[in-house]
């Protein structure tokens, strides 16, 4: 792997820990990107060392800050609980004693002001980088380092081609693509990491591309 | 020529055949692996430098209290003592700057991870305070930062820069090696002298374990940043004086990786061994857990 010199000197971030603080902000940020609107309500469960040393590292404040849409280098992280309260956003945090597969893990249940609802699991893997390992009970994996398109659908022949041909027509290059499903012909999900942003109208087109496409998110 | 170096040898080869410095090699490396142009790369590093300077200023301007209440004002204490320091006032000021940034980090202020948040004091402390003392401009500090980044890339590629996988030698050790190499270039040394300085720095802390008390980036981290600053200045002096590292840089990095692997898991950021497992360390962790319970009980009663 050729790491960037800015992986070495950077990121600019609020301390004290790149994995417990900066990574936690990034996990929180996924919440409002998934629902595609502001967040109305969120319930966060912290596991492993997120739960054990989370308070000392400000992990709870960091996740809330991310849910509010703040970046890892924003001074407001310290006051995120207060800000959420002021904005009338209902956020609860639980420090779980249960074991998790990875030490720095958070589960987030989020409800958007638009009524959209998701539950996802995010893991902080070091240096502020994260991985999303599950959405709505479907196990998957992506890093959020690229613009990421997530298409939920019922597993059916030809769906993938429909989506990728729209992207090709819009000249959106696919960097990586993975498909996850729970069982054959059941709930499935394409995770497509792209080289460029995807605008609303293209997302709409994808949503209407096939009947078995249930939801489209862009992160 | 391929600018994407993976070893110290390759980096030296590039510097020699292109007749460029390590800092220039780092910029050309980034040009090849990223989509940024030279101006964007400079701009990003300038932003990093600005945040670094701000964090030193903030740390030394007033006393802070960390998340645990354990630390926060040692940098100011050191600065006030600087004129009496046996290591000299200049060195003491560099140490105070390094500690200041780490304190800002521990108190949820803004820092630049270099290479990690825990070790974030060493590089800015050494480079910025040294430049201040010698009236060097920002261009020169930026050169230092690019040089340091090249060393960090080499360590990340061939060993590790995280305490969880390699112990503190990989975090504060890497940061000091980066700073030592950078200082050599800022002071007119050769690329080989830079690598020698980095190698000697890593050798000096080979095997240093990661044992944060209560799992927090506070104790011993802040003082290890102080040590890291001294180690960096020391090794840049040795290299510029003409002292060579007997074991070459690449071999030192490989062995740092191996030593990290041999390190028991309790000594790699899990806060189960080393200073974290001393009677005092355990007591601090217990007190924090109690305080945590109290606050979550309070939270719960609010909810009910
Ligand atoms: S002891 Fe561990 S957490 Fe502290 S600076 Fe060293 S590597 Fe980082």
XYZ file of N, CA and C in Angstrom, chain A residues 85-184:
300
model
N -28.948 19.000 22.231
C -30.090 19.350 23.075
C -30.747 20.642 22.568
N -29.893 21.632 22.314
C -30.385 22.925 21.819
C -31.164 22.785 20.516
N -30.675 21.861 19.674
C -31.312 21.689 18.371
C -32.531 20.774 18.457
N -32.799 20.278 19.660
C -33.957 19.410 19.849
C -33.774 18.025 19.249
N -32.505 17.598 19.124
C -32.255 16.256 18.602
C -32.083 15.309 19.783
N -32.801 14.213 19.743
C -32.834 13.296 20.865
C -31.774 12.219 20.652
N -30.659 12.290 21.383
C -29.603 11.294 21.213
C -29.302 10.626 22.543
N -29.331 9.303 22.569
C -28.994 8.572 23.785
C -27.767 7.721 23.521
N -26.907 7.630 24.538
C -25.676 6.852 24.394
C -25.653 5.784 25.463
N -25.320 4.568 25.053
C -25.180 3.505 26.043
C -23.768 2.945 25.963
N -23.158 2.740 27.133
C -21.840 2.111 27.189
C -22.065 0.631 27.492
N -21.931 -0.212 26.493
C -22.288 -1.618 26.655
C -21.156 -2.417 27.291
N -21.511 -3.468 28.016
C -20.493 -4.359 28.587
C -20.292 -5.570 27.692
N -21.130 -5.704 26.677
C -21.039 -6.871 25.781
C -19.750 -6.842 24.965
N -19.300 -8.013 24.578
C -18.143 -8.140 23.693
C -18.541 -7.745 22.278
N -17.619 -7.191 21.527
C -17.877 -6.954 20.107
C -16.735 -7.575 19.319
N -16.971 -7.812 18.018
C -15.958 -8.482 17.203
C -14.674 -7.663 17.144
N -14.797 -6.355 17.106
C -13.627 -5.474 17.053
C -13.686 -4.549 18.262
N -12.542 -4.206 18.855
C -12.580 -3.414 20.081
C -13.290 -2.057 19.965
N -13.077 -1.326 18.877
C -13.636 0.030 18.817
C -14.877 0.082 17.935
N -16.005 -0.316 18.516
C -17.205 -0.464 17.697
C -18.374 0.328 18.261
N -19.189 0.854 17.360
C -20.414 1.545 17.780
C -21.565 1.091 16.904
N -22.726 0.903 17.549
C -23.943 0.617 16.794
C -24.825 1.851 16.880
N -25.338 2.287 15.747
C -26.139 3.512 15.736
C -27.498 3.228 15.116
N -28.538 3.563 15.858
C -29.883 3.511 15.289
C -30.299 4.952 15.062
N -30.635 5.289 13.830
C -30.888 6.694 13.525
C -32.229 6.875 12.823
N -32.938 7.929 13.197
C -34.181 8.298 12.527
C -34.016 9.721 11.991
N -34.285 9.892 10.710
C -34.136 11.210 10.097
C -35.394 12.044 10.239
N -35.257 13.358 10.015
C -36.443 14.218 10.055
C -37.405 13.840 8.925
N -36.882 13.149 7.906
C -37.731 12.689 6.800
C -38.381 11.326 7.077
N -38.160 10.793 8.297
C -38.782 9.526 8.647
C -37.950 8.291 8.304
N -36.883 8.479 7.534
C -36.023 7.334 7.197
C -35.369 6.781 8.469
N -35.179 5.454 8.503
C -34.651 4.837 9.713
C -33.587 3.809 9.346
N -32.462 3.844 10.007
C -31.405 2.868 9.742
C -30.729 2.451 11.033
N -30.184 1.222 11.038
C -29.290 0.812 12.106
C -27.997 0.351 11.451
N -26.882 0.905 11.879
C -25.615 0.468 11.284
C -24.558 0.276 12.361
N -23.536 -0.514 12.001
C -22.428 -0.748 12.921
C -21.154 -0.224 12.276
N -20.414 0.581 13.018
C -19.169 1.131 12.507
C -18.026 0.796 13.437
N -16.843 0.605 12.847
C -15.681 0.248 13.619
C -14.563 1.218 13.288
N -13.839 1.636 14.307
C -12.713 2.532 14.095
C -11.463 1.664 13.990
N -10.802 1.701 12.834
C -9.723 0.736 12.613
C -8.332 1.337 12.763
N -8.238 2.584 13.232
C -6.926 3.179 13.490
C -6.649 4.375 12.595
N -5.955 5.362 13.171
C -5.569 6.545 12.391
C -6.748 7.372 11.920
N -7.935 7.170 12.571
C -9.106 7.942 12.177
C -9.880 7.290 11.042
N -9.353 6.173 10.532
C -10.099 5.488 9.463
C -11.172 4.585 10.071
N -12.252 4.396 9.316
C -13.340 3.581 9.852
C -13.804 2.551 8.824
N -14.604 1.631 9.297
C -15.234 0.683 8.400
C -16.668 0.481 8.870
N -17.599 0.521 7.928
C -18.988 0.216 8.255
C -19.174 -1.276 7.979
N -19.622 -2.013 9.002
C -19.645 -3.469 8.850
C -21.052 -4.040 8.726
N -22.053 -3.218 8.979
C -23.412 -3.732 8.836
C -24.395 -2.575 8.718
N -25.390 -2.741 7.855
C -26.500 -1.784 7.788
C -27.792 -2.587 7.808
N -28.692 -2.209 8.684
C -29.972 -2.919 8.817
C -29.804 -4.437 8.835
N -28.887 -4.899 9.682
C -28.642 -6.334 9.880
C -27.992 -7.031 8.700
N -27.728 -6.315 7.622
C -27.039 -6.945 6.496
C -25.539 -6.714 6.677
N -24.780 -7.821 6.732
C -23.341 -7.671 6.918
C -22.697 -7.219 5.631
N -21.871 -6.175 5.701
C -21.186 -5.679 4.519
C -19.876 -5.046 4.971
N -19.239 -4.308 4.120
C -17.983 -3.688 4.523
C -17.546 -2.624 3.535
N -17.393 -1.404 4.034
C -16.774 -0.359 3.213
C -16.145 0.689 4.121
N -15.227 1.463 3.515
C -14.356 2.308 4.335
C -14.751 3.773 4.377
N -15.652 4.207 3.507
C -16.039 5.628 3.428
C -14.901 6.524 2.959
N -13.835 5.964 2.400
C -12.735 6.799 1.905
C -13.087 7.373 0.535
N -13.991 6.717 -0.153
C -14.428 7.175 -1.476
C -15.898 7.565 -1.383
N -16.373 8.365 -2.364
C -17.815 8.533 -2.458
C -18.441 7.147 -2.618
N -19.433 6.829 -1.804
C -19.951 5.454 -1.804
C -21.447 5.423 -2.064
N -21.809 4.630 -3.046
C -23.220 4.452 -3.382
C -23.679 3.111 -2.820
N -24.791 3.138 -2.093
C -25.302 1.887 -1.527
C -26.702 1.646 -2.076
N -26.870 0.533 -2.722
C -28.166 0.220 -3.327
C -28.727 -1.032 -2.656
N -29.827 -0.880 -1.946
C -30.495 -2.033 -1.336
C -31.490 -2.597 -2.343
N -31.515 -3.900 -2.468
C -32.450 -4.490 -3.432
C -32.732 -5.929 -3.045
N -33.760 -6.483 -3.698
C -33.957 -7.913 -3.540
C -33.128 -8.593 -4.602
N -32.406 -9.607 -4.176
C -31.460 -10.281 -5.055
C -32.173 -10.843 -6.284
N -31.906 -10.274 -7.455
C -32.581 -10.714 -8.670
C -31.645 -10.499 -9.855
N -31.678 -11.434 -10.779
C -30.777 -11.403 -11.936
C -30.896 -10.075 -12.700
N -29.777 -9.510 -13.060
C -29.791 -8.333 -13.928
C -29.815 -6.995 -13.219
N -30.036 -6.999 -11.900
C -30.138 -5.716 -11.181
C -28.824 -4.940 -11.231
N -27.742 -5.673 -11.054
C -26.438 -5.006 -10.999
C -26.133 -4.292 -12.315
N -26.416 -4.970 -13.420
C -26.142 -4.366 -14.735
C -26.939 -3.080 -14.915
N -28.185 -3.113 -14.445
C -29.013 -1.913 -14.586
C -28.366 -0.724 -13.884
N -27.871 -0.982 -12.692
C -27.259 0.110 -11.923
C -25.953 0.564 -12.566
N -25.110 -0.393 -12.910
C -23.798 -0.002 -13.440
C -23.926 0.676 -14.809
N -24.938 0.301 -15.588
C -25.048 0.954 -16.894
C -25.490 2.412 -16.743
N -26.293 2.699 -15.719
C -26.640 4.105 -15.466
C -25.372 4.899 -15.107
N -24.568 4.287 -14.237
C -23.325 4.977 -13.839
C -22.436 5.213 -15.050
N -22.335 4.211 -15.909
C -21.480 4.336 -17.089
C -22.004 5.459 -17.991
N -23.329 5.505 -18.182
C -23.915 6.537 -19.047
C -23.653 7.928 -18.469
N -23.577 8.012 -17.133
C -23.326 9.313 -16.498
C -21.830 9.592 -16.355
N -21.030 8.711 -16.922
C -19.555 8.842 -16.878
C -19.027 8.868 -15.426
N -19.628 8.037 -14.594
C -19.136 7.917 -13.223
C -18.330 6.621 -13.120
N -17.045 6.799 -12.829
C -16.156 5.644 -12.815
C -16.235 4.897 -11.477
N -16.342 3.566 -11.568
C -16.404 2.746 -10.362
C -14.990 2.373 -9.919
N -14.649 2.719 -8.685
C -13.325 2.356 -8.172
C -13.355 0.927 -7.621
N -14.336 0.633 -6.763
C -14.510 -0.711 -6.211
C -15.990 -1.021 -6.141
N -16.291 -2.316 -6.225
C -17.693 -2.674 -6.081
C -17.814 -4.030 -5.396
N -18.728 -4.111 -4.447
C -18.962 -5.392 -3.769
C -20.462 -5.609 -3.629
N -20.863 -6.871 -3.641
C -22.281 -7.177 -3.461
C -22.424 -8.076 -2.237
N -23.366 -7.743 -1.395
C -23.603 -8.535 -0.185
C -25.058 -8.984 -0.180
N -25.291 -10.185 0.329
C -26.701 -10.587 0.477
C -26.814 -11.550 1.645
N -28.020 -11.608 2.211
C -28.199 -12.494 3.354
C -28.397 -13.931 2.866
N -29.193 -14.080 1.828
C -29.458 -15.403 1.252
C -29.822 -15.208 -0.209
N -29.767 -16.268 -0.988
C -30.169 -16.157 -2.394
C -31.616 -15.663 -2.489
